[in-house]
Short mmCIF file of N, CA and C in Angstrom, two decimals:
data_model
loop_
_atom_site.label_atom_id
_atom_site.label_comp_id
_atom_site.label_asym_id
_atom_site.label_seq_id
_atom_site.Cartn_x
_atom_site.Cartn_y
_atom_site.Cartn_z
N ASP A 28 15.25 72.18 -4.91
CA ASP A 28 14.02 71.39 -4.91
C ASP A 28 12.93 72.01 -5.78
N ALA A 29 13.25 73.03 -6.52
CA ALA A 29 12.23 73.68 -7.36
C ALA A 29 11.92 72.82 -8.59
N ARG A 30 10.75 73.00 -9.14
CA ARG A 30 10.36 72.28 -10.34
C ARG A 30 11.16 72.80 -11.54
N PRO A 31 11.82 71.91 -12.30
CA PRO A 31 12.57 72.37 -13.48
C PRO A 31 11.64 73.04 -14.49
N PHE A 32 12.18 73.98 -15.28
CA PHE A 32 11.35 74.76 -16.19
C PHE A 32 10.63 73.91 -17.22
N ASN A 33 11.21 72.75 -17.61
CA ASN A 33 10.57 71.93 -18.63
C ASN A 33 9.82 70.73 -18.05
N ALA A 34 9.61 70.72 -16.73
CA ALA A 34 8.91 69.60 -16.09
C ALA A 34 7.47 69.98 -15.79
N ARG A 35 6.57 69.03 -15.98
CA ARG A 35 5.15 69.28 -15.69
C ARG A 35 4.85 69.08 -14.21
N SER A 36 5.74 68.38 -13.51
CA SER A 36 5.57 68.17 -12.07
C SER A 36 6.95 68.07 -11.42
N LEU A 37 6.97 68.06 -10.12
CA LEU A 37 8.24 68.00 -9.38
C LEU A 37 8.84 66.60 -9.52
N PRO A 38 10.09 66.48 -9.98
CA PRO A 38 10.70 65.16 -10.14
C PRO A 38 10.92 64.49 -8.79
N PRO A 39 10.81 63.16 -8.75
CA PRO A 39 11.11 62.45 -7.50
C PRO A 39 12.57 62.64 -7.11
N PHE A 40 12.83 62.76 -5.82
CA PHE A 40 14.19 63.01 -5.34
C PHE A 40 14.38 62.33 -3.99
N ARG A 41 15.47 61.52 -3.88
CA ARG A 41 15.80 60.89 -2.60
C ARG A 41 17.30 60.98 -2.41
N LEU A 42 17.74 61.48 -1.27
CA LEU A 42 19.16 61.63 -0.97
C LEU A 42 19.43 61.10 0.43
N ASN A 43 20.36 60.16 0.52
CA ASN A 43 20.81 59.63 1.81
C ASN A 43 22.32 59.82 1.89
N ASN A 44 22.77 60.50 2.93
CA ASN A 44 24.19 60.75 3.15
C ASN A 44 24.50 60.35 4.60
N TYR A 45 25.40 59.42 4.78
CA TYR A 45 25.65 58.90 6.12
C TYR A 45 27.13 58.54 6.27
N GLY A 46 27.55 58.34 7.47
CA GLY A 46 28.95 57.98 7.69
C GLY A 46 29.25 57.82 9.16
N ALA A 47 30.50 57.45 9.43
CA ALA A 47 30.94 57.26 10.81
C ALA A 47 32.45 57.41 10.86
N SER A 48 32.93 57.86 12.02
CA SER A 48 34.37 57.98 12.28
C SER A 48 34.67 57.36 13.63
N PHE A 49 35.83 56.72 13.73
CA PHE A 49 36.20 56.09 14.99
C PHE A 49 37.72 56.08 15.10
N GLY A 50 38.23 56.43 16.25
CA GLY A 50 39.68 56.43 16.43
C GLY A 50 40.05 56.42 17.89
N GLY A 51 41.34 56.20 18.14
CA GLY A 51 41.81 56.20 19.52
C GLY A 51 43.15 55.52 19.66
N PRO A 52 43.63 55.40 20.89
CA PRO A 52 44.93 54.77 21.13
C PRO A 52 44.83 53.24 21.09
N VAL A 53 45.89 52.61 20.56
CA VAL A 53 46.02 51.16 20.63
C VAL A 53 47.01 50.83 21.76
N LEU A 54 48.13 51.57 21.76
CA LEU A 54 49.10 51.51 22.87
C LEU A 54 49.22 52.92 23.42
N LYS A 55 49.04 53.08 24.71
CA LYS A 55 49.02 54.41 25.33
C LYS A 55 50.27 55.22 24.97
N ASN A 56 50.03 56.44 24.46
CA ASN A 56 51.07 57.38 24.08
C ASN A 56 52.06 56.84 23.04
N LYS A 57 51.66 55.80 22.29
CA LYS A 57 52.59 55.18 21.35
C LYS A 57 51.96 54.91 19.98
N LEU A 58 50.83 54.24 19.95
CA LEU A 58 50.21 53.80 18.70
C LEU A 58 48.74 54.22 18.68
N PHE A 59 48.34 54.89 17.58
CA PHE A 59 46.98 55.42 17.46
C PHE A 59 46.38 55.02 16.10
N PHE A 60 45.07 54.93 16.06
CA PHE A 60 44.43 54.62 14.78
C PHE A 60 43.22 55.53 14.59
N PHE A 61 42.83 55.68 13.31
CA PHE A 61 41.62 56.44 12.97
C PHE A 61 41.03 55.81 11.71
N VAL A 62 39.73 55.62 11.71
CA VAL A 62 39.04 55.08 10.53
C VAL A 62 37.79 55.91 10.29
N ASN A 63 37.47 56.11 9.00
CA ASN A 63 36.34 56.96 8.63
C ASN A 63 35.66 56.37 7.40
N TYR A 64 34.32 56.46 7.35
CA TYR A 64 33.56 56.01 6.18
C TYR A 64 32.43 57.00 5.92
N GLU A 65 32.17 57.28 4.63
CA GLU A 65 31.02 58.09 4.25
C GLU A 65 30.39 57.48 3.01
N GLY A 66 29.07 57.39 3.03
CA GLY A 66 28.32 56.87 1.89
C GLY A 66 27.27 57.86 1.43
N LEU A 67 27.03 57.88 0.14
CA LEU A 67 26.01 58.75 -0.45
C LEU A 67 25.19 57.94 -1.43
N ARG A 68 23.87 58.03 -1.32
CA ARG A 68 22.96 57.38 -2.25
C ARG A 68 21.95 58.43 -2.70
N GLN A 69 21.90 58.70 -3.99
CA GLN A 69 20.98 59.72 -4.50
C GLN A 69 20.24 59.20 -5.72
N ILE A 70 18.94 59.40 -5.72
CA ILE A 70 18.10 59.09 -6.88
C ILE A 70 17.31 60.35 -7.19
N LEU A 71 17.45 60.83 -8.43
CA LEU A 71 16.81 62.07 -8.85
C LEU A 71 16.11 61.84 -10.18
N GLY A 72 14.85 62.19 -10.25
CA GLY A 72 14.12 62.11 -11.51
C GLY A 72 14.50 63.27 -12.42
N GLN A 73 14.71 62.97 -13.70
CA GLN A 73 15.03 64.01 -14.67
C GLN A 73 13.96 64.01 -15.76
N PRO A 74 13.39 65.17 -16.06
CA PRO A 74 12.37 65.24 -17.12
C PRO A 74 12.96 64.85 -18.47
N LEU A 75 12.26 63.99 -19.19
CA LEU A 75 12.66 63.59 -20.54
C LEU A 75 11.57 64.04 -21.51
N THR A 76 11.95 64.79 -22.50
CA THR A 76 10.99 65.27 -23.49
C THR A 76 11.55 65.06 -24.89
N GLY A 77 10.67 64.93 -25.86
CA GLY A 77 11.12 64.78 -27.24
C GLY A 77 9.96 64.57 -28.18
N LEU A 78 10.27 64.55 -29.46
CA LEU A 78 9.28 64.29 -30.51
C LEU A 78 9.55 62.92 -31.10
N VAL A 79 8.49 62.11 -31.18
CA VAL A 79 8.60 60.74 -31.70
C VAL A 79 7.52 60.53 -32.76
N PRO A 80 7.72 59.54 -33.66
CA PRO A 80 6.74 59.31 -34.73
C PRO A 80 5.39 58.82 -34.18
N THR A 81 4.31 59.21 -34.85
CA THR A 81 2.98 58.69 -34.52
C THR A 81 2.88 57.25 -35.00
N ASP A 82 1.87 56.52 -34.51
CA ASP A 82 1.65 55.15 -34.98
C ASP A 82 1.36 55.13 -36.47
N ALA A 83 0.61 56.12 -36.97
CA ALA A 83 0.28 56.17 -38.40
C ALA A 83 1.55 56.38 -39.23
N TYR A 84 2.45 57.23 -38.77
CA TYR A 84 3.70 57.47 -39.50
C TYR A 84 4.57 56.21 -39.51
N ARG A 85 4.62 55.52 -38.37
CA ARG A 85 5.40 54.28 -38.29
C ARG A 85 4.85 53.26 -39.29
N ALA A 86 3.54 53.10 -39.30
CA ALA A 86 2.91 52.13 -40.20
C ALA A 86 3.19 52.48 -41.67
N GLN A 87 3.14 53.76 -41.97
CA GLN A 87 3.39 54.22 -43.35
C GLN A 87 4.83 53.90 -43.77
N VAL A 88 5.80 54.15 -42.88
CA VAL A 88 7.20 53.88 -43.19
C VAL A 88 7.42 52.39 -43.38
N ILE A 89 6.85 51.56 -42.49
CA ILE A 89 7.03 50.11 -42.56
C ILE A 89 6.39 49.54 -43.82
N GLN A 90 5.23 50.08 -44.19
CA GLN A 90 4.55 49.61 -45.40
C GLN A 90 5.38 49.92 -46.64
N LYS A 91 5.97 51.10 -46.67
CA LYS A 91 6.75 51.53 -47.83
C LYS A 91 8.12 50.86 -47.88
N THR A 92 8.78 50.74 -46.69
CA THR A 92 10.13 50.15 -46.62
C THR A 92 10.20 49.26 -45.39
N PRO A 93 9.82 47.97 -45.51
CA PRO A 93 9.81 47.07 -44.35
C PRO A 93 11.16 46.95 -43.63
N ALA A 94 12.25 47.18 -44.34
CA ALA A 94 13.57 47.06 -43.71
C ALA A 94 13.79 48.11 -42.63
N LEU A 95 13.00 49.18 -42.61
CA LEU A 95 13.15 50.24 -41.61
C LEU A 95 12.31 50.00 -40.35
N ALA A 96 11.64 48.85 -40.26
CA ALA A 96 10.77 48.57 -39.11
C ALA A 96 11.52 48.64 -37.78
N THR A 97 12.70 48.02 -37.71
CA THR A 97 13.48 48.04 -36.46
C THR A 97 13.84 49.47 -36.07
N LEU A 98 14.21 50.26 -37.07
CA LEU A 98 14.61 51.64 -36.81
C LEU A 98 13.45 52.49 -36.33
N VAL A 99 12.33 52.47 -37.05
CA VAL A 99 11.20 53.34 -36.69
C VAL A 99 10.54 52.89 -35.39
N ASN A 100 10.61 51.60 -35.10
CA ASN A 100 10.02 51.10 -33.84
C ASN A 100 10.95 51.26 -32.65
N ALA A 101 12.20 51.69 -32.87
CA ALA A 101 13.11 51.96 -31.76
C ALA A 101 12.72 53.23 -31.02
N PHE A 102 11.97 54.12 -31.66
CA PHE A 102 11.50 55.34 -31.00
C PHE A 102 10.51 54.98 -29.90
N LEU A 103 10.56 55.72 -28.80
CA LEU A 103 9.60 55.53 -27.72
C LEU A 103 8.22 55.98 -28.17
N LYS A 104 7.19 55.55 -27.45
CA LYS A 104 5.81 55.91 -27.79
C LYS A 104 5.45 57.25 -27.15
N GLY A 105 4.96 58.16 -27.97
CA GLY A 105 4.52 59.46 -27.48
C GLY A 105 3.07 59.43 -27.04
N SER A 106 2.64 60.49 -26.34
CA SER A 106 1.27 60.50 -25.83
C SER A 106 0.55 61.84 -26.05
N LEU A 107 1.30 62.90 -26.33
CA LEU A 107 0.67 64.22 -26.48
C LEU A 107 0.86 64.71 -27.92
N SER A 108 -0.17 65.32 -28.47
CA SER A 108 -0.07 65.80 -29.85
C SER A 108 0.86 67.01 -29.94
N SER A 109 1.44 67.17 -31.12
CA SER A 109 2.33 68.30 -31.38
C SER A 109 1.81 69.06 -32.60
N ASN A 110 2.54 70.08 -33.03
CA ASN A 110 2.15 70.84 -34.22
C ASN A 110 2.35 70.06 -35.50
N ASP A 111 3.15 69.01 -35.45
CA ASP A 111 3.44 68.18 -36.62
C ASP A 111 2.50 66.97 -36.61
N PRO A 112 1.71 66.74 -37.67
CA PRO A 112 0.78 65.60 -37.67
C PRO A 112 1.49 64.24 -37.66
N ASN A 113 2.78 64.21 -37.97
CA ASN A 113 3.53 62.95 -37.97
C ASN A 113 4.27 62.69 -36.66
N ALA A 114 4.20 63.65 -35.72
CA ALA A 114 5.00 63.53 -34.49
C ALA A 114 4.12 63.70 -33.26
N LEU A 115 4.47 62.95 -32.23
CA LEU A 115 3.85 63.08 -30.91
C LEU A 115 4.91 63.58 -29.93
N PHE A 116 4.44 64.24 -28.90
CA PHE A 116 5.31 64.75 -27.87
C PHE A 116 5.46 63.67 -26.80
N TYR A 117 6.72 63.32 -26.46
CA TYR A 117 6.99 62.32 -25.43
C TYR A 117 7.40 63.05 -24.15
N TYR A 118 6.82 62.61 -23.02
CA TYR A 118 7.19 63.20 -21.73
C TYR A 118 7.23 62.10 -20.68
N SER A 119 8.31 62.08 -19.91
CA SER A 119 8.45 61.11 -18.83
C SER A 119 9.57 61.58 -17.90
N PHE A 120 9.82 60.81 -16.86
CA PHE A 120 10.95 61.05 -15.98
C PHE A 120 11.97 59.94 -16.17
N GLY A 121 13.24 60.31 -16.29
CA GLY A 121 14.33 59.35 -16.27
C GLY A 121 14.89 59.31 -14.86
N ARG A 122 15.76 58.35 -14.61
CA ARG A 122 16.29 58.16 -13.27
C ARG A 122 17.80 58.38 -13.27
N GLN A 123 18.24 59.37 -12.51
CA GLN A 123 19.66 59.58 -12.30
C GLN A 123 19.99 59.01 -10.93
N GLN A 124 20.98 58.12 -10.90
CA GLN A 124 21.35 57.49 -9.63
C GLN A 124 22.84 57.65 -9.40
N ILE A 125 23.19 58.09 -8.19
CA ILE A 125 24.59 58.24 -7.79
C ILE A 125 24.80 57.43 -6.52
N ASP A 126 25.79 56.55 -6.55
CA ASP A 126 26.23 55.80 -5.37
C ASP A 126 27.70 56.10 -5.15
N GLU A 127 28.04 56.57 -3.96
CA GLU A 127 29.44 56.90 -3.68
C GLU A 127 29.82 56.40 -2.30
N ASP A 128 30.98 55.77 -2.21
CA ASP A 128 31.52 55.29 -0.95
C ASP A 128 32.96 55.78 -0.83
N SER A 129 33.26 56.41 0.29
CA SER A 129 34.63 56.87 0.53
C SER A 129 35.04 56.49 1.95
N GLY A 130 36.32 56.26 2.12
CA GLY A 130 36.79 55.88 3.44
C GLY A 130 38.27 56.16 3.60
N MET A 131 38.71 56.13 4.86
CA MET A 131 40.10 56.41 5.18
C MET A 131 40.50 55.62 6.42
N PHE A 132 41.74 55.13 6.40
CA PHE A 132 42.29 54.43 7.55
C PHE A 132 43.69 54.99 7.79
N ARG A 133 44.00 55.32 9.04
CA ARG A 133 45.31 55.88 9.36
C ARG A 133 45.81 55.30 10.68
N VAL A 134 47.12 55.03 10.70
CA VAL A 134 47.80 54.56 11.91
C VAL A 134 48.99 55.49 12.15
N ASP A 135 49.11 56.01 13.36
CA ASP A 135 50.24 56.85 13.77
C ASP A 135 51.04 56.12 14.85
N TYR A 136 52.37 56.19 14.73
CA TYR A 136 53.23 55.49 15.69
C TYR A 136 54.36 56.41 16.15
N LEU A 137 54.51 56.52 17.45
CA LEU A 137 55.60 57.32 18.03
C LEU A 137 56.76 56.36 18.30
N VAL A 138 57.75 56.40 17.39
CA VAL A 138 58.91 55.51 17.53
C VAL A 138 59.71 55.91 18.76
N LYS A 139 60.04 57.19 18.83
CA LYS A 139 60.65 57.81 20.02
C LYS A 139 60.31 59.29 19.95
N ASN A 140 60.70 60.05 20.96
CA ASN A 140 60.29 61.45 21.02
C ASN A 140 60.66 62.25 19.78
N SER A 141 61.72 61.87 19.09
CA SER A 141 62.16 62.64 17.91
C SER A 141 61.74 61.99 16.59
N THR A 142 61.09 60.84 16.65
CA THR A 142 60.75 60.11 15.42
C THR A 142 59.30 59.62 15.46
N THR A 143 58.56 59.97 14.41
CA THR A 143 57.16 59.52 14.28
C THR A 143 56.95 58.92 12.89
N ALA A 144 55.96 58.07 12.80
CA ALA A 144 55.63 57.45 11.51
C ALA A 144 54.11 57.36 11.39
N PHE A 145 53.63 57.39 10.14
CA PHE A 145 52.22 57.12 9.93
C PHE A 145 52.01 56.41 8.60
N LEU A 146 50.92 55.69 8.54
CA LEU A 146 50.46 55.01 7.33
C LEU A 146 49.01 55.41 7.12
N ARG A 147 48.69 55.86 5.90
CA ARG A 147 47.31 56.26 5.61
C ARG A 147 46.88 55.66 4.29
N PHE A 148 45.65 55.16 4.25
CA PHE A 148 45.04 54.68 3.01
C PHE A 148 43.64 55.28 2.90
N SER A 149 43.34 55.86 1.75
CA SER A 149 41.99 56.39 1.54
C SER A 149 41.52 55.99 0.15
N THR A 150 40.21 55.94 -0.01
CA THR A 150 39.65 55.58 -1.31
C THR A 150 38.31 56.27 -1.49
N ASP A 151 37.96 56.48 -2.73
CA ASP A 151 36.66 57.06 -3.08
C ASP A 151 36.19 56.35 -4.34
N HIS A 152 35.06 55.70 -4.25
CA HIS A 152 34.51 54.96 -5.39
C HIS A 152 33.09 55.46 -5.66
N SER A 153 32.83 55.84 -6.89
CA SER A 153 31.47 56.31 -7.21
C SER A 153 31.02 55.74 -8.54
N THR A 154 29.72 55.51 -8.63
CA THR A 154 29.09 55.10 -9.88
C THR A 154 27.90 56.02 -10.11
N GLN A 155 27.68 56.37 -11.37
CA GLN A 155 26.56 57.24 -11.71
C GLN A 155 25.93 56.76 -13.00
N THR A 156 24.62 56.65 -12.98
CA THR A 156 23.85 56.37 -14.20
C THR A 156 22.82 57.48 -14.35
N SER A 157 22.56 57.88 -15.57
CA SER A 157 21.58 58.93 -15.80
C SER A 157 21.03 58.80 -17.22
N PRO A 158 19.86 59.41 -17.46
CA PRO A 158 19.33 59.40 -18.81
C PRO A 158 20.30 60.11 -19.75
N GLY A 159 20.43 59.60 -20.97
CA GLY A 159 21.32 60.22 -21.95
C GLY A 159 20.69 61.46 -22.57
N ASP A 160 21.44 62.07 -23.47
CA ASP A 160 20.97 63.28 -24.15
C ASP A 160 19.79 62.98 -25.07
N ASN A 161 19.72 61.77 -25.60
CA ASN A 161 18.62 61.40 -26.51
C ASN A 161 17.67 60.43 -25.81
N LEU A 162 16.43 60.40 -26.27
CA LEU A 162 15.41 59.55 -25.65
C LEU A 162 15.81 58.08 -25.72
N GLY A 163 15.55 57.38 -24.62
CA GLY A 163 15.80 55.94 -24.58
C GLY A 163 17.23 55.55 -24.30
N SER A 164 18.12 56.51 -24.16
CA SER A 164 19.52 56.18 -23.89
C SER A 164 19.84 56.46 -22.43
N SER A 165 20.91 55.86 -21.96
CA SER A 165 21.38 56.13 -20.61
C SER A 165 22.90 56.19 -20.63
N SER A 166 23.45 56.99 -19.75
CA SER A 166 24.89 57.10 -19.66
C SER A 166 25.35 56.63 -18.29
N TYR A 167 26.60 56.21 -18.24
CA TYR A 167 27.14 55.74 -16.96
C TYR A 167 28.56 56.27 -16.79
N GLY A 168 28.97 56.37 -15.56
CA GLY A 168 30.33 56.77 -15.24
C GLY A 168 30.75 56.13 -13.93
N ASN A 169 31.93 55.54 -13.92
CA ASN A 169 32.48 54.92 -12.71
C ASN A 169 33.83 55.54 -12.42
N GLN A 170 34.08 55.86 -11.16
CA GLN A 170 35.37 56.40 -10.75
C GLN A 170 35.86 55.63 -9.52
N ASN A 171 37.14 55.30 -9.53
CA ASN A 171 37.76 54.63 -8.40
C ASN A 171 39.09 55.33 -8.14
N MET A 172 39.25 55.91 -6.93
CA MET A 172 40.44 56.72 -6.65
C MET A 172 41.08 56.34 -5.33
N PRO A 173 41.95 55.30 -5.32
CA PRO A 173 42.68 54.96 -4.09
C PRO A 173 43.92 55.83 -3.92
N ASN A 174 44.32 56.01 -2.68
CA ASN A 174 45.48 56.83 -2.33
C ASN A 174 46.11 56.25 -1.07
N ALA A 175 47.44 56.12 -1.07
CA ALA A 175 48.13 55.60 0.12
C ALA A 175 49.40 56.42 0.37
N VAL A 176 49.76 56.60 1.64
CA VAL A 176 50.96 57.35 2.03
C VAL A 176 51.62 56.65 3.21
N ILE A 177 52.95 56.54 3.14
CA ILE A 177 53.77 56.10 4.28
C ILE A 177 54.74 57.24 4.58
N ASP A 178 54.84 57.62 5.85
CA ASP A 178 55.66 58.76 6.24
C ASP A 178 56.50 58.40 7.47
N LEU A 179 57.75 58.83 7.44
CA LEU A 179 58.63 58.67 8.60
C LEU A 179 59.32 60.02 8.83
N GLN A 180 59.06 60.64 9.97
CA GLN A 180 59.62 61.95 10.26
C GLN A 180 60.58 61.86 11.44
N HIS A 181 61.77 62.44 11.24
CA HIS A 181 62.76 62.45 12.32
C HIS A 181 63.27 63.88 12.52
N ASN A 182 63.27 64.34 13.76
CA ASN A 182 63.79 65.67 14.11
C ASN A 182 65.21 65.51 14.63
N PHE A 183 66.18 65.96 13.83
CA PHE A 183 67.58 65.92 14.27
C PHE A 183 67.87 67.02 15.29
N SER A 184 67.21 68.17 15.07
CA SER A 184 67.37 69.32 15.98
C SER A 184 66.14 70.21 15.78
N PRO A 185 66.02 71.27 16.55
CA PRO A 185 64.87 72.16 16.35
C PRO A 185 64.84 72.80 14.96
N THR A 186 65.96 72.79 14.22
CA THR A 186 65.99 73.43 12.90
C THR A 186 66.24 72.45 11.75
N ILE A 187 66.49 71.18 12.04
CA ILE A 187 66.75 70.19 10.98
C ILE A 187 65.77 69.02 11.13
N VAL A 188 64.98 68.84 10.08
CA VAL A 188 63.95 67.78 10.08
C VAL A 188 64.08 66.98 8.79
N ASN A 189 63.98 65.68 8.90
CA ASN A 189 63.95 64.81 7.73
C ASN A 189 62.56 64.16 7.67
N ASP A 190 61.89 64.30 6.52
CA ASP A 190 60.51 63.80 6.41
C ASP A 190 60.32 63.08 5.06
N PRO A 191 60.85 61.87 4.88
CA PRO A 191 60.62 61.13 3.63
C PRO A 191 59.21 60.53 3.61
N LYS A 192 58.62 60.57 2.42
CA LYS A 192 57.27 60.02 2.23
C LYS A 192 57.25 59.18 0.97
N PHE A 193 56.45 58.17 0.98
CA PHE A 193 56.18 57.39 -0.22
C PHE A 193 54.67 57.42 -0.41
N GLY A 194 54.22 57.80 -1.60
CA GLY A 194 52.78 57.89 -1.85
C GLY A 194 52.37 57.18 -3.11
N PHE A 195 51.12 56.83 -3.17
CA PHE A 195 50.55 56.15 -4.33
C PHE A 195 49.19 56.77 -4.61
N ASN A 196 48.96 57.18 -5.86
CA ASN A 196 47.68 57.73 -6.31
C ASN A 196 47.24 57.03 -7.58
N ARG A 197 45.97 56.78 -7.70
CA ARG A 197 45.45 56.24 -8.96
C ARG A 197 44.04 56.78 -9.17
N SER A 198 43.72 57.07 -10.42
CA SER A 198 42.36 57.52 -10.75
C SER A 198 41.88 56.74 -11.96
N GLU A 199 40.93 55.85 -11.74
CA GLU A 199 40.34 55.07 -12.83
C GLU A 199 38.99 55.69 -13.17
N ASN A 200 38.76 55.94 -14.44
CA ASN A 200 37.50 56.51 -14.90
C ASN A 200 36.97 55.73 -16.08
N TYR A 201 35.75 55.29 -15.99
CA TYR A 201 35.09 54.58 -17.07
C TYR A 201 33.76 55.27 -17.34
N SER A 202 33.43 55.47 -18.61
CA SER A 202 32.15 56.08 -18.93
C SER A 202 31.69 55.61 -20.30
N GLY A 203 30.39 55.74 -20.54
CA GLY A 203 29.85 55.33 -21.83
C GLY A 203 28.36 55.58 -21.90
N THR A 204 27.77 55.10 -22.98
CA THR A 204 26.33 55.28 -23.23
C THR A 204 25.72 53.96 -23.67
N PHE A 205 24.55 53.67 -23.14
CA PHE A 205 23.74 52.56 -23.62
C PHE A 205 22.61 53.15 -24.44
N GLY A 206 22.51 52.75 -25.70
CA GLY A 206 21.46 53.27 -26.56
C GLY A 206 20.48 52.18 -26.95
N LEU A 207 19.45 52.57 -27.68
CA LEU A 207 18.45 51.62 -28.15
C LEU A 207 18.93 50.85 -29.37
N LEU A 208 19.94 51.40 -30.05
CA LEU A 208 20.48 50.78 -31.26
C LEU A 208 22.01 50.74 -31.15
N PRO A 209 22.66 49.92 -31.97
CA PRO A 209 24.12 49.88 -31.95
C PRO A 209 24.77 51.19 -32.39
N THR A 210 24.08 51.97 -33.20
CA THR A 210 24.62 53.23 -33.70
C THR A 210 23.57 54.33 -33.55
N GLY A 211 24.01 55.58 -33.51
CA GLY A 211 23.07 56.69 -33.38
C GLY A 211 22.30 56.95 -34.67
N VAL A 212 21.09 57.48 -34.51
CA VAL A 212 20.22 57.76 -35.66
C VAL A 212 19.60 59.14 -35.47
N SER A 213 19.53 59.89 -36.56
CA SER A 213 18.90 61.20 -36.55
C SER A 213 17.98 61.32 -37.76
N ILE A 214 16.71 61.59 -37.50
CA ILE A 214 15.72 61.76 -38.55
C ILE A 214 15.10 63.14 -38.38
N THR A 215 15.10 63.93 -39.42
CA THR A 215 14.58 65.29 -39.36
C THR A 215 13.15 65.28 -38.83
N GLY A 216 12.89 66.15 -37.85
CA GLY A 216 11.56 66.28 -37.27
C GLY A 216 11.34 65.50 -35.99
N PHE A 217 12.27 64.59 -35.67
CA PHE A 217 12.13 63.77 -34.46
C PHE A 217 13.39 63.90 -33.59
N SER A 218 13.25 63.53 -32.32
CA SER A 218 14.42 63.49 -31.44
C SER A 218 15.37 62.40 -31.89
N GLY A 219 16.65 62.58 -31.65
CA GLY A 219 17.64 61.59 -32.06
C GLY A 219 17.63 60.36 -31.16
N ILE A 220 18.23 59.29 -31.67
CA ILE A 220 18.41 58.05 -30.92
C ILE A 220 19.90 57.84 -30.77
N SER A 221 20.36 57.63 -29.53
CA SER A 221 21.78 57.40 -29.27
C SER A 221 22.16 55.96 -29.53
N GLY A 222 23.38 55.79 -30.00
CA GLY A 222 23.94 54.45 -30.11
C GLY A 222 24.67 54.09 -28.82
N THR A 223 25.13 52.85 -28.76
CA THR A 223 25.87 52.38 -27.59
C THR A 223 27.35 52.60 -27.82
N GLY A 224 28.03 53.12 -26.81
CA GLY A 224 29.46 53.36 -26.98
C GLY A 224 30.15 53.58 -25.67
#
């Protein structure tokens, strides 16, 4: 919770973590179930700093080369002076948000004293958005990870056990960047602008 070294004030921070578990017998000494859920919601402010063109510099560029108006105006507006007369210092907070939901469901069945079976399904899904490395951009990442197992265990004797299992795992990951322009731009003396990808 300490103030980051490059922040002028403490970033806003909100974290909610909650969940519940419930289980018990369905048929006495024969069939049991268990279900669990956990959710996480986090919003964290991240300091954003950079150098952007002054209004006078923007006007000068547009007057000289009108075709660059879209490019030079894609930069965010600065508010604090810098050592460079053509650049202003930009300062703000970006928003990093994490939403995660995970859960599990399991059923255990006692077929007979020497044979047991269970079925388990679990999943974890998370999405994250955060400010990108360059001003005005944001990045995102989504993960979805389901998992399932079916198990049948039979004890032939105290020293011989058969335990076949069938399992399924998947991990889907998507990530990218939303920028102010279709492609990235870098101009000497100013912070870069990220493209979308």
